[in-house]
CSV table of C-alpha atoms in Angstrom, one decimal:
chain,number,residue,atom,x,y,z
G,68,LEU,CA,0.0,0.0,0.0
G,69,TYR,CA,1.1,3.5,-0.8
G,70,LEU,CA,0.2,5.9,2.0
G,71,ASP,CA,0.3,9.7,1.7
G,72,ARG,CA,0.0,12.3,4.6
G,73,LYS,CA,-3.6,13.1,3.8
G,74,LEU,CA,-4.6,9.5,3.1
G,75,SER,CA,-6.0,10.6,-0.3
G,76,TRP,CA,-4.8,7.2,-1.8
G,77,ASN,CA,-3.9,9.0,-5.1
G,78,ILE,CA,-0.5,7.4,-5.3
G,79,HIS,CA,-1.8,3.9,-4.6
G,80,LEU,CA,-4.6,4.2,-7.1
G,81,ASP,CA,-2.3,5.6,-9.8
G,82,MET,CA,0.1,2.6,-9.2
G,83,THR,CA,-2.9,0.2,-9.3
G,84,ILE,CA,-4.2,1.6,-12.6
G,85,LYS,CA,-0.7,1.5,-14.1
G,86,LYS,CA,-0.2,-2.1,-13.0
G,87,THR,CA,-3.6,-3.3,-14.4
G,88,GLU,CA,-2.7,-1.8,-17.8
G,89,LYS,CA,-0.1,-4.5,-18.4
G,90,TYR,CA,-2.5,-7.3,-17.5
G,91,MET,CA,-5.2,-5.7,-19.7
G,92,ASN,CA,-2.8,-5.9,-22.7
G,93,ALA,CA,-2.4,-9.6,-22.0
G,94,LEU,CA,-6.2,-9.9,-21.8
G,95,ARG,CA,-6.5,-8.2,-25.2
G,96,MET,CA,-4.4,-10.9,-26.7
G,97,ILE,CA,-6.1,-13.8,-24.9
G,98,ALA,CA,-9.6,-12.5,-25.8
G,99,TYR,CA,-8.8,-11.7,-29.5
G,100,HIS,CA,-12.0,-11.6,-31.4
G,101,LYS,CA,-10.9,-14.1,-34.1
G,102,TRP,CA,-9.1,-16.8,-32.2
G,103,GLY,CA,-9.5,-15.7,-28.5
G,104,ALA,CA,-9.9,-17.9,-25.5
G,105,ASP,CA,-13.2,-19.1,-24.1
G,106,PRO,CA,-15.1,-16.3,-22.3
G,107,ALA,CA,-15.0,-18.3,-19.0
G,108,THR,CA,-11.2,-18.5,-19.2
G,109,CYS,CA,-11.0,-14.8,-19.9
G,110,LEU,CA,-13.1,-14.0,-16.9
G,111,LEU,CA,-10.9,-16.3,-14.8
G,112,PHE,CA,-7.8,-14.5,-16.0
G,113,TYR,CA,-9.4,-11.1,-15.2
G,114,ARG,CA,-10.4,-12.2,-11.7
G,115,SER,CA,-7.1,-13.8,-10.8
G,116,THR,CA,-4.9,-10.9,-12.0
G,117,ILE,CA,-6.6,-7.6,-12.7
G,118,ARG,CA,-9.4,-7.8,-10.1
G,119,ALA,CA,-6.9,-9.1,-7.5
G,120,VAL,CA,-4.8,-6.0,-8.1
G,121,ILE,CA,-7.8,-3.8,-7.7
G,122,ASP,CA,-8.9,-5.6,-4.6
G,123,PHE,CA,-5.6,-5.1,-2.8
G,124,GLY,CA,-6.2,-2.5,-0.1
G,125,SER,CA,-9.7,-1.8,-1.4
G,126,ILE,CA,-11.2,-1.9,2.1
G,127,PHE,CA,-9.3,1.2,2.9
G,128,TYR,CA,-9.5,3.4,-0.1
G,129,ASN,CA,-13.3,3.7,-0.5
G,130,ARG,CA,-12.9,7.4,0.7
G,131,ALA,CA,-10.6,8.2,-2.2
G,132,ASN,CA,-11.2,10.7,-5.0
G,133,LYS,CA,-14.3,9.7,-6.9
G,134,GLU,CA,-12.6,10.2,-10.3
G,135,LYS,CA,-9.9,7.6,-9.3
G,136,LEU,CA,-12.6,5.1,-8.2
G,137,ARG,CA,-14.4,5.8,-11.5
G,138,ALA,CA,-11.2,5.0,-13.4
G,139,LEU,CA,-11.2,1.6,-11.6
G,140,GLU,CA,-14.8,1.0,-12.7
G,141,LYS,CA,-13.8,1.7,-16.3
G,142,ILE,CA,-11.0,-0.9,-16.0
G,143,GLN,CA,-13.6,-3.4,-14.8
G,144,ASN,CA,-16.0,-2.6,-17.6
G,145,GLY,CA,-13.2,-2.9,-20.2
G,146,CYS,CA,-12.1,-6.3,-18.9
G,147,ILE,CA,-15.6,-7.7,-19.0
G,148,ARG,CA,-16.2,-6.2,-22.4
G,149,LEU,CA,-13.1,-7.8,-23.7
G,150,SER,CA,-13.8,-11.2,-22.1
G,151,LEU,CA,-17.4,-11.5,-23.3
G,152,GLY,CA,-17.1,-9.7,-26.6
G,153,TYR,CA,-19.5,-6.8,-26.0
G,154,LEU,CA,-19.6,-3.5,-27.9
G,155,LYS,CA,-18.7,-0.2,-26.3
G,156,SER,CA,-22.3,0.9,-26.3
G,157,THR,CA,-23.4,-2.0,-24.0
G,158,PRO,CA,-24.6,-0.7,-20.6
G,159,ARG,CA,-22.5,-1.5,-17.6
G,160,ASP,CA,-25.4,-3.1,-15.7
G,161,VAL,CA,-25.9,-5.6,-18.5
G,162,MET,CA,-22.2,-6.6,-18.6
G,163,LEU,CA,-21.8,-7.0,-14.9
G,164,ALA,CA,-25.0,-9.1,-14.6
G,165,GLU,CA,-24.0,-11.3,-17.5
G,166,ALA,CA,-20.5,-11.9,-16.1
G,167,SER,CA,-21.9,-12.3,-12.6
G,168,ASP,CA,-19.3,-9.8,-11.4
G,169,PRO,CA,-20.5,-7.4,-8.7
G,170,PRO,CA,-19.8,-3.6,-9.0
G,171,LEU,CA,-16.5,-2.6,-7.3
G,172,ASP,CA,-18.3,-0.8,-4.4
G,173,VAL,CA,-20.3,-3.9,-3.6
G,174,ARG,CA,-17.1,-6.1,-3.8
G,175,ARG,CA,-15.2,-3.7,-1.5
G,176,ARG,CA,-17.9,-4.0,1.1
G,177,MET,CA,-17.9,-7.8,0.9
G,178,LEU,CA,-14.1,-7.9,1.3
G,179,SER,CA,-14.4,-5.5,4.3
G,180,ASP,CA,-17.0,-7.8,5.9
G,181,ARG,CA,-14.7,-10.8,5.4
G,182,TYR,CA,-11.8,-9.0,6.9
G,183,VAL,CA,-13.7,-7.9,10.0
G,184,LEU,CA,-15.1,-11.4,10.5
G,185,LYS,CA,-11.6,-12.9,10.3
G,186,THR,CA,-10.2,-10.5,12.8
G,187,MET,CA,-13.2,-10.9,15.1
G,188,ALA,CA,-12.8,-14.7,15.1
G,189,ASN,CA,-9.0,-15.1,15.1
G,190,THR,CA,-7.4,-11.8,16.4
G,191,PRO,CA,-9.4,-10.3,19.2
G,192,GLN,CA,-6.7,-7.6,19.7
G,193,VAL,CA,-7.3,-6.2,16.2
G,194,SER,CA,-11.1,-6.5,16.7
G,195,ARG,CA,-10.8,-4.4,19.9
G,196,LYS,CA,-8.9,-1.7,18.0
G,197,ILE,CA,-11.7,-1.6,15.3
G,198,ALA,CA,-14.2,-1.3,18.2
G,199,GLN,CA,-12.3,1.7,19.5
G,200,LEU,CA,-12.3,3.3,16.0
G,201,CYS,CA,-16.0,2.7,15.9
G,202,ILE,CA,-16.5,4.6,19.1
G,203,MET,CA,-14.3,7.5,17.9
G,204,PHE,CA,-16.3,7.6,14.7
G,205,LEU,CA,-19.6,7.9,16.6
G,206,THR,CA,-18.3,10.5,19.1
G,207,TYR,CA,-15.8,12.7,17.3
G,208,ALA,CA,-17.2,15.8,15.5
G,209,TYR,CA,-14.5,15.3,12.7
G,210,TRP,CA,-16.5,12.4,11.3
G,211,ARG,CA,-19.9,14.1,11.0
G,212,ARG,CA,-19.4,15.2,7.4
G,213,LYS,CA,-17.0,12.5,6.4
G,214,VAL,CA,-17.7,9.3,4.4
G,215,THR,CA,-18.0,6.3,6.8
G,216,PRO,CA,-15.0,4.0,6.5
G,217,LEU,CA,-15.9,0.5,5.2
G,218,ILE,CA,-14.3,-1.2,8.2
G,219,ILE,CA,-16.6,0.8,10.6
G,220,GLU,CA,-19.7,-0.1,8.5
G,221,SER,CA,-18.8,-3.8,8.5
G,222,PHE,CA,-18.0,-3.8,12.2
G,223,MET,CA,-21.3,-2.1,13.2
G,224,ASP,CA,-23.3,-4.7,11.2
G,225,ILE,CA,-21.3,-7.8,12.2
G,226,SER,CA,-20.7,-7.1,15.9
G,227,TYR,CA,-24.3,-8.1,16.6
G,228,PHE,CA,-23.3,-11.7,15.8
G,229,GLN,CA,-20.0,-11.8,17.6
G,230,MET,CA,-21.4,-13.9,20.5
G,231,ASP,CA,-22.6,-16.6,18.1
G,232,ILE,CA,-19.3,-17.3,16.3
G,233,TYR,CA,-16.3,-19.2,17.5
G,234,ARG,CA,-13.6,-16.8,18.7
G,235,SER,CA,-10.1,-17.6,19.8
G,236,ASN,CA,-6.5,-16.4,19.5
G,237,LYS,CA,-5.7,-19.8,18.0
G,238,LEU,CA,-7.2,-21.7,15.1
G,239,PRO,CA,-9.5,-24.5,16.3
G,240,ILE,CA,-7.1,-27.2,15.0
G,241,PHE,CA,-4.3,-25.9,17.3
G,242,GLU,CA,-6.6,-26.2,20.3
G,243,ALA,CA,-7.7,-29.8,19.6
G,244,ASP,CA,-6.0,-33.0,20.8
G,245,TYR,CA,-3.9,-34.7,18.2
G,246,GLU,CA,-6.0,-37.9,18.7
G,247,ASP,CA,-9.1,-36.0,17.7
G,248,ILE,CA,-7.4,-34.6,14.5
G,249,ILE,CA,-6.3,-38.0,13.2
G,250,PHE,CA,-9.5,-39.8,14.3
G,251,THR,CA,-11.5,-41.4,11.4
G,252,ALA,CA,-15.0,-42.7,11.9
G,253,ASP,CA,-16.7,-45.8,10.4
G,254,VAL,CA,-18.6,-44.5,7.4
G,255,CYS,CA,-20.8,-46.3,5.0
G,256,TYR,CA,-22.7,-45.1,1.9
G,257,LEU,CA,-26.0,-46.6,0.8
G,258,PRO,CA,-27.2,-46.6,-2.9
G,259,ASP,CA,-29.1,-43.6,-4.1
G,260,TYR,CA,-32.2,-45.8,-5.0
G,261,LYS,CA,-32.8,-43.8,-8.2
G,262,GLN,CA,-33.4,-47.0,-10.2
G,263,THR,CA,-35.5,-48.6,-7.4
G,264,PRO,CA,-39.3,-48.4,-7.9
G,265,ALA,CA,-40.9,-46.0,-5.4
G,266,ASP,CA,-43.0,-48.7,-3.7
G,267,MET,CA,-39.9,-50.8,-3.1
G,268,VAL,CA,-37.5,-48.2,-1.8
G,269,ASN,CA,-38.3,-48.7,1.9
G,270,ARG,CA,-38.1,-52.5,1.7
G,271,VAL,CA,-34.8,-52.3,-0.1
G,272,PHE,CA,-33.5,-49.7,2.4
G,273,LYS,CA,-34.3,-52.0,5.4
G,274,ASP,CA,-32.6,-54.9,3.7
G,275,ASP,CA,-29.5,-52.8,3.1
G,276,ILE,CA,-29.5,-51.6,6.8
G,277,LEU,CA,-29.7,-55.2,8.0
G,278,SER,CA,-26.8,-56.2,5.9
G,279,ILE,CA,-24.4,-53.4,6.9
G,280,ALA,CA,-25.6,-52.6,10.4
G,281,PRO,CA,-27.4,-55.6,12.0
G,282,ASN,CA,-28.7,-55.1,15.5
G,283,TYR,CA,-27.7,-51.4,15.4
G,284,HIS,CA,-29.9,-48.8,17.1
G,285,LEU,CA,-30.8,-46.3,14.3
G,286,ILE,CA,-30.8,-42.6,14.8
G,287,PHE,CA,-31.8,-40.3,11.8
G,288,THR,CA,-30.5,-36.7,11.6
G,289,ASP,CA,-31.1,-33.8,9.3
G,290,GLY,CA,-30.4,-30.1,9.0
G,291,SER,CA,-32.5,-27.6,7.1
G,292,LYS,CA,-31.9,-24.0,5.9
G,293,SER,CA,-34.6,-22.0,4.2
G,294,ALA,CA,-34.7,-18.3,3.3
G,295,ASN,CA,-34.7,-17.0,6.9
G,296,ASN,CA,-34.8,-20.1,9.1
G,297,VAL,CA,-32.3,-22.8,10.1
G,298,GLY,CA,-33.1,-25.9,12.1
G,299,ALA,CA,-31.9,-29.4,12.9
G,300,ALA,CA,-33.6,-32.5,14.1
G,301,ILE,CA,-33.0,-36.1,15.2
G,302,LEU,CA,-35.4,-39.1,15.1
G,303,ASP,CA,-35.3,-42.3,17.1
G,304,LEU,CA,-38.2,-44.2,15.7
G,305,ALA,CA,-37.6,-47.3,17.7
G,306,LEU,CA,-38.1,-45.4,21.0
G,307,ASN,CA,-40.6,-43.0,19.4
G,308,GLU,CA,-38.4,-40.1,20.3
G,309,SER,CA,-37.5,-36.9,18.3
G,310,ARG,CA,-35.7,-33.7,19.0
G,311,GLN,CA,-35.9,-30.4,17.2
G,312,PHE,CA,-33.4,-27.5,17.5
G,313,ARG,CA,-33.8,-23.9,16.4
G,314,LEU,CA,-30.5,-22.4,15.2
G,315,PRO,CA,-29.4,-18.8,14.3
G,316,GLN,CA,-30.5,-17.6,10.9
G,317,PHE,CA,-27.0,-17.0,9.5
G,318,MET,CA,-25.8,-20.6,10.0
G,319,SER,CA,-25.2,-22.7,6.9
G,320,ASN,CA,-26.9,-25.9,6.0
G,321,TYR,CA,-23.6,-27.7,6.5
G,322,THR,CA,-23.3,-26.4,10.1
G,323,ALA,CA,-26.9,-27.4,10.8
G,324,GLU,CA,-26.1,-31.0,9.7
G,325,LEU,CA,-23.0,-31.0,11.9
G,326,ILE,CA,-25.0,-29.8,14.9
G,327,ALA,CA,-27.7,-32.4,14.3
G,328,ILE,CA,-25.1,-35.2,14.5
G,329,ILE,CA,-23.5,-33.7,17.6
G,330,GLU,CA,-26.9,-33.5,19.3
G,331,ALA,CA,-27.6,-37.1,18.2
G,332,LEU,CA,-24.4,-38.2,20.0
G,333,GLU,CA,-25.4,-36.3,23.1
G,334,TYR,CA,-28.8,-38.0,23.0
G,335,ILE,CA,-27.4,-41.6,22.8
G,336,GLU,CA,-25.0,-41.0,25.7
G,337,ASN,CA,-27.9,-41.9,28.0
G,338,LEU,CA,-29.1,-44.9,26.1
G,339,PRO,CA,-28.2,-48.5,27.2
G,340,TYR,CA,-27.2,-49.9,23.8
G,341,ASN,CA,-23.7,-50.6,22.5
G,342,LYS,CA,-24.3,-50.3,18.8
G,343,TYR,CA,-25.6,-47.2,17.1
G,344,ALA,CA,-26.0,-46.2,13.5
G,345,ILE,CA,-26.4,-42.5,12.7
G,346,LEU,CA,-28.0,-41.8,9.3
G,347,THR,CA,-27.7,-38.5,7.5
G,348,ASP,CA,-28.2,-37.2,4.0
G,349,CYS,CA,-25.2,-34.9,4.2
G,350,ARG,CA,-22.3,-36.6,2.4
G,351,SER,CA,-19.8,-33.8,3.0
G,352,VAL,CA,-20.0,-34.2,6.8
G,353,LEU,CA,-19.4,-38.0,6.5
G,354,GLU,CA,-16.4,-37.4,4.2
G,355,VAL,CA,-14.9,-35.1,6.8
G,356,LEU,CA,-15.4,-37.8,9.5
G,357,ALA,CA,-13.9,-40.5,7.3
G,358,ASN,CA,-10.6,-38.6,6.7
G,359,VAL,CA,-7.9,-37.0,8.7
G,360,ASN,CA,-8.4,-33.2,9.0
G,361,TYR,CA,-5.5,-31.0,9.4
G,362,GLN,CA,-6.4,-27.9,7.3
G,363,SER,CA,-6.2,-24.6,9.1
G,364,HIS,CA,-9.9,-23.8,8.3
G,365,THR,CA,-11.2,-26.9,9.9
G,366,SER,CA,-14.4,-26.0,11.8
G,367,SER,CA,-14.4,-26.2,15.6
G,368,LEU,CA,-17.7,-28.2,15.3
G,369,VAL,CA,-16.0,-30.9,13.2
G,370,LEU,CA,-13.3,-31.3,15.9
G,371,LEU,CA,-16.0,-31.4,18.6
G,372,LEU,CA,-17.8,-34.1,16.7
G,373,LYS,CA,-14.7,-36.1,16.3
G,374,LYS,CA,-13.9,-35.7,20.0
G,375,ARG,CA,-17.3,-37.1,21.0
G,376,CYS,CA,-17.0,-40.0,18.5
G,377,ARG,CA,-13.6,-40.9,19.9
G,378,LYS,CA,-15.0,-41.0,23.5
G,379,PHE,CA,-17.7,-43.5,22.4
G,380,TYR,CA,-15.0,-45.7,20.8
G,381,GLU,CA,-12.9,-45.6,23.9
G,382,ALA,CA,-16.0,-46.7,25.9
G,383,ASN,CA,-16.3,-49.8,23.6
G,384,LYS,CA,-19.4,-48.5,21.9
G,385,GLN,CA,-19.7,-48.9,18.2
G,386,ILE,CA,-20.9,-46.0,16.1
G,387,LYS,CA,-21.5,-46.3,12.4
G,388,PHE,CA,-22.3,-43.3,10.2
G,389,ILE,CA,-24.4,-44.1,7.2
G,390,TRP,CA,-25.2,-41.9,4.2
G,391,VAL,CA,-28.7,-42.1,2.7
G,392,ARG,CA,-29.8,-39.9,-0.1
G,393,GLY,CA,-32.3,-37.3,0.8
G,394,HIS,CA,-35.8,-37.1,-0.7
G,395,ALA,CA,-35.5,-40.7,-1.9
G,396,GLY,CA,-38.8,-41.7,-0.4
G,397,ILE,CA,-37.4,-43.4,2.7
G,398,HIS,CA,-40.0,-43.0,5.4
G,399,GLU,CA,-37.8,-42.2,8.4
G,400,ASN,CA,-35.7,-39.8,6.5
G,401,GLU,CA,-38.8,-37.9,5.3
G,402,ILE,CA,-40.0,-37.6,8.8
G,403,THR,CA,-36.7,-36.2,10.0
G,404,ASP,CA,-36.6,-33.8,7.1
G,405,ASN,CA,-40.0,-32.4,8.1
G,406,LEU,CA,-38.9,-32.1,11.7
G,407,ALA,CA,-35.9,-30.1,10.7
G,408,LYS,CA,-38.0,-27.8,8.5
G,409,THR,CA,-40.4,-27.0,11.3
G,410,ALA,CA,-37.7,-26.7,14.0
G,411,HIS,CA,-37.5,-22.9,13.6
G,412,THR,CA,-41.0,-22.6,15.1
G,413,GLU,CA,-41.3,-25.7,17.3
G,414,GLY,CA,-37.7,-26.5,18.2
G,415,THR,CA,-35.6,-25.7,21.2
G,416,MET,CA,-33.1,-22.9,20.8
G,417,ILE,CA,-29.6,-24.3,21.4
G,418,PHE,CA,-26.2,-22.5,21.4
G,419,HIS,CA,-23.3,-23.8,19.4
G,420,LYS,CA,-20.5,-21.5,18.3
G,421,ALA,CA,-20.6,-21.4,14.5
G,422,PRO,CA,-17.5,-20.9,12.4
G,423,ALA,CA,-17.1,-17.3,11.3
G,424,TYR,CA,-17.2,-18.1,7.6
G,425,ASP,CA,-20.9,-18.9,8.0
G,426,LEU,CA,-21.5,-15.2,8.2
G,427,ASN,CA,-19.7,-14.7,4.8
G,428,SER,CA,-22.7,-16.1,3.0
G,429,LYS,CA,-25.0,-13.6,4.9
G,430,SER,CA,-22.7,-10.8,3.9
G,431,ARG,CA,-22.8,-12.0,0.3
G,432,GLU,CA,-26.6,-12.2,0.4
G,433,GLU,CA,-26.9,-8.6,1.8
G,434,GLN,CA,-24.5,-7.1,-0.8
G,435,THR,CA,-26.3,-9.0,-3.6
G,436,LYS,CA,-29.5,-7.4,-2.5
G,437,TYR,CA,-27.9,-4.0,-2.6
G,438,TRP,CA,-26.6,-4.8,-6.1
G,439,GLN,CA,-30.1,-6.0,-7.1
G,440,GLN,CA,-31.6,-2.7,-5.9
G,441,SER,CA,-29.2,-0.6,-8.0
G,442,TYR,CA,-29.7,-2.9,-10.9
G,443,GLU,CA,-33.5,-2.4,-10.8
G,444,ILE,CA,-33.3,1.4,-10.3
G,445,SER,CA,-31.0,1.9,-13.3
G,446,THR,CA,-32.8,2.9,-16.5
G,447,LYS,CA,-30.1,1.3,-18.7
G,448,GLY,CA,-30.4,-2.1,-20.3
G,449,THR,CA,-34.2,-2.4,-20.1
G,450,PHE,CA,-34.4,-5.0,-22.9
G,451,TYR,CA,-31.9,-7.3,-21.1
G,452,LYS,CA,-33.7,-6.9,-17.8
G,453,ARG,CA,-36.9,-8.2,-19.2
G,454,PHE,CA,-35.6,-11.7,-19.3
G,455,THR,CA,-32.8,-11.4,-16.7
G,456,PRO,CA,-34.4,-9.7,-13.7
G,457,LEU,CA,-32.0,-11.1,-11.1
G,458,VAL,CA,-28.3,-10.6,-10.7
G,459,GLY,CA,-25.6,-12.8,-9.0
G,460,ARG,CA,-26.3,-15.9,-11.0
G,461,LYS,CA,-23.7,-17.9,-13.0
G,462,PRO,CA,-23.2,-16.8,-16.6
G,463,TRP,CA,-25.5,-18.5,-19.0
G,464,PHE,CA,-22.6,-20.1,-20.8
G,465,TYR,CA,-21.3,-21.8,-17.7
G,466,ASN,CA,-20.2,-25.4,-18.4
G,467,LEU,CA,-21.4,-25.1,-22.0
G,468,SER,CA,-19.0,-26.2,-24.8
G,469,LEU,CA,-19.6,-23.4,-27.4
G,470,PRO,CA,-17.1,-21.6,-29.6
G,471,ARG,CA,-16.1,-18.1,-28.5
G,472,LYS,CA,-17.7,-16.6,-31.6
G,473,ASP,CA,-21.1,-18.1,-30.8
G,474,ILE,CA,-21.0,-17.0,-27.2
G,475,LYS,CA,-20.0,-13.5,-28.3
G,476,THR,CA,-22.9,-13.3,-30.9
G,477,ILE,CA,-25.4,-14.6,-28.3
G,478,ASN,CA,-24.1,-12.1,-25.7
G,479,ARG,CA,-24.7,-9.2,-28.1
G,480,ILE,CA,-28.1,-10.4,-29.0
G,481,ARG,CA,-29.1,-10.8,-25.4
G,482,SER,CA,-27.9,-7.2,-24.6
G,483,ASN,CA,-29.6,-5.8,-27.7
G,484,HIS,CA,-26.3,-4.1,-28.7
G,485,ALA,CA,-24.9,-5.6,-31.9
G,486,ILE,CA,-23.4,-4.3,-35.1
G,487,CYS,CA,-26.6,-3.0,-36.8
G,488,GLY,CA,-28.1,0.3,-38.0
G,489,ALA,CA,-28.6,1.7,-34.5
G,490,TYR,CA,-25.1,1.0,-33.5
G,491,LEU,CA,-23.5,2.2,-36.7
G,492,ALA,CA,-25.5,5.5,-36.4
G,493,ARG,CA,-24.3,5.9,-32.9
G,494,ILE,CA,-20.6,5.7,-33.8
G,495,GLY,CA,-21.1,8.0,-36.9
G,496,GLN,CA,-20.9,5.3,-39.6
G,497,LYS,CA,-24.5,5.8,-40.7
G,498,GLU,CA,-26.7,8.8,-41.0
G,499,SER,CA,-29.9,7.2,-39.6
G,500,ASN,CA,-30.6,4.5,-37.1
G,501,LEU,CA,-33.7,3.4,-39.0
G,502,CYS,CA,-34.1,0.2,-41.0
G,503,ASN,CA,-34.1,0.9,-44.7
G,504,VAL,CA,-37.2,-1.3,-45.3
G,505,CYS,CA,-39.4,-0.9,-42.1
G,506,LYS,CA,-38.3,2.6,-41.2
G,507,GLU,CA,-38.1,1.6,-37.5
G,508,LYS,CA,-35.1,1.6,-35.2
G,509,GLU,CA,-32.7,-1.1,-36.5
G,510,ASP,CA,-31.6,-3.0,-33.3
G,511,PRO,CA,-31.1,-6.7,-32.8
G,512,GLU,CA,-34.6,-7.1,-31.5
G,513,HIS,CA,-36.1,-5.5,-34.7
G,514,MET,CA,-33.8,-7.5,-37.0
G,515,ILE,CA,-34.7,-10.9,-35.4
G,516,MET,CA,-38.4,-10.4,-34.5
G,517,THR,CA,-40.1,-8.0,-36.9
G,518,CYS,CA,-37.9,-6.9,-39.8
G,519,LYS,CA,-39.5,-7.7,-43.2
G,520,LYS,CA,-36.1,-7.8,-44.8
G,521,TYR,CA,-35.3,-11.2,-43.2
G,522,ASP,CA,-38.8,-12.8,-43.5
G,523,LYS,CA,-37.5,-15.3,-46.1
G,524,GLN,CA,-34.4,-16.3,-44.2
């Protein structure tokens, strides 16, 4: 970062713009209109090089000169235009929505939220400093007419959840016992029953359970996340017992599944049996249990789950984890799923410290809503917005094997900005933007849908 005495960030932004020019020259060659790379590859190059340079220090320079920030937006527009083959007349809103690349102000806020979350979870000393800055911002007269720093905005929004996330000076993996880290559970995977007739699924399922877990006490678990509600549930059909748990709204579905299994282990501690089978439809949780986890981002809940499993094994109790596909028509699994979905109204509120990265998705959702609002307010690109009302989705050509030329042509048609009479008139290559035959504005929509000139083609 280049700091100046007035914190204007002019030197830093000038160096950023100069550095991105070199990468843009490379992108121009990669995205050449005749033999250029696939648009998805071009976007990947832009995000890993040019956008990465723009992102560096972006959480600090949001108060910089507006002309400098506008210059960065022009760089973003130019990169997306090169990558997707748009014309210069294409509105910015259309290009950003088509590339699924948020505006830079939205991205700066997302990065700021991510930074504040990380410091709040792992470095409480820095978090306390940010809290002091927040107090100064609210009490000092100097800030009354100043733009609010991004870090202050993020802290004021996120501090509400700080009691619900796992916070420590150390990463969870460095606080866990070595035996817990290397522990691997007994995990089995049932068939998905896609080819099994619906009226036979439950019978086949019971036969499979008898073959891999005979005389085991079965516990079904499930986690559920809807628009504003998160819940978890366990079901012990043999004893006609069920438990429902209401969870904080920001938790992810993966965390809800983890908590459901943790609560299932707590439930079976008081049961007299020695063999238990815990069934879940969350494959990712079972893959974590079946492998040694030593990544720095390993969740504290994963380590807690492994610790409890190891205690059962040390007590000579057998626990088998079984994956069963969700919504396959299995009676017990469907009951558990319904219990998890209604847990937000009927369940008991429980408190588990969630990993901080669960809040990243909430931040992303909030900033996507802000992007959506600005997208709807803008008067540009009305033709495109008729069939693409929402932003933040993957590009339409994602995972499609199409030539670059075809993707470029379709992009121009979708944006209603292609080389036609209206565009040629705009750049001064034609006197009128009207069609020679129909005497109407000659844009792609007119050429494809109504123009009489192409009726026979």
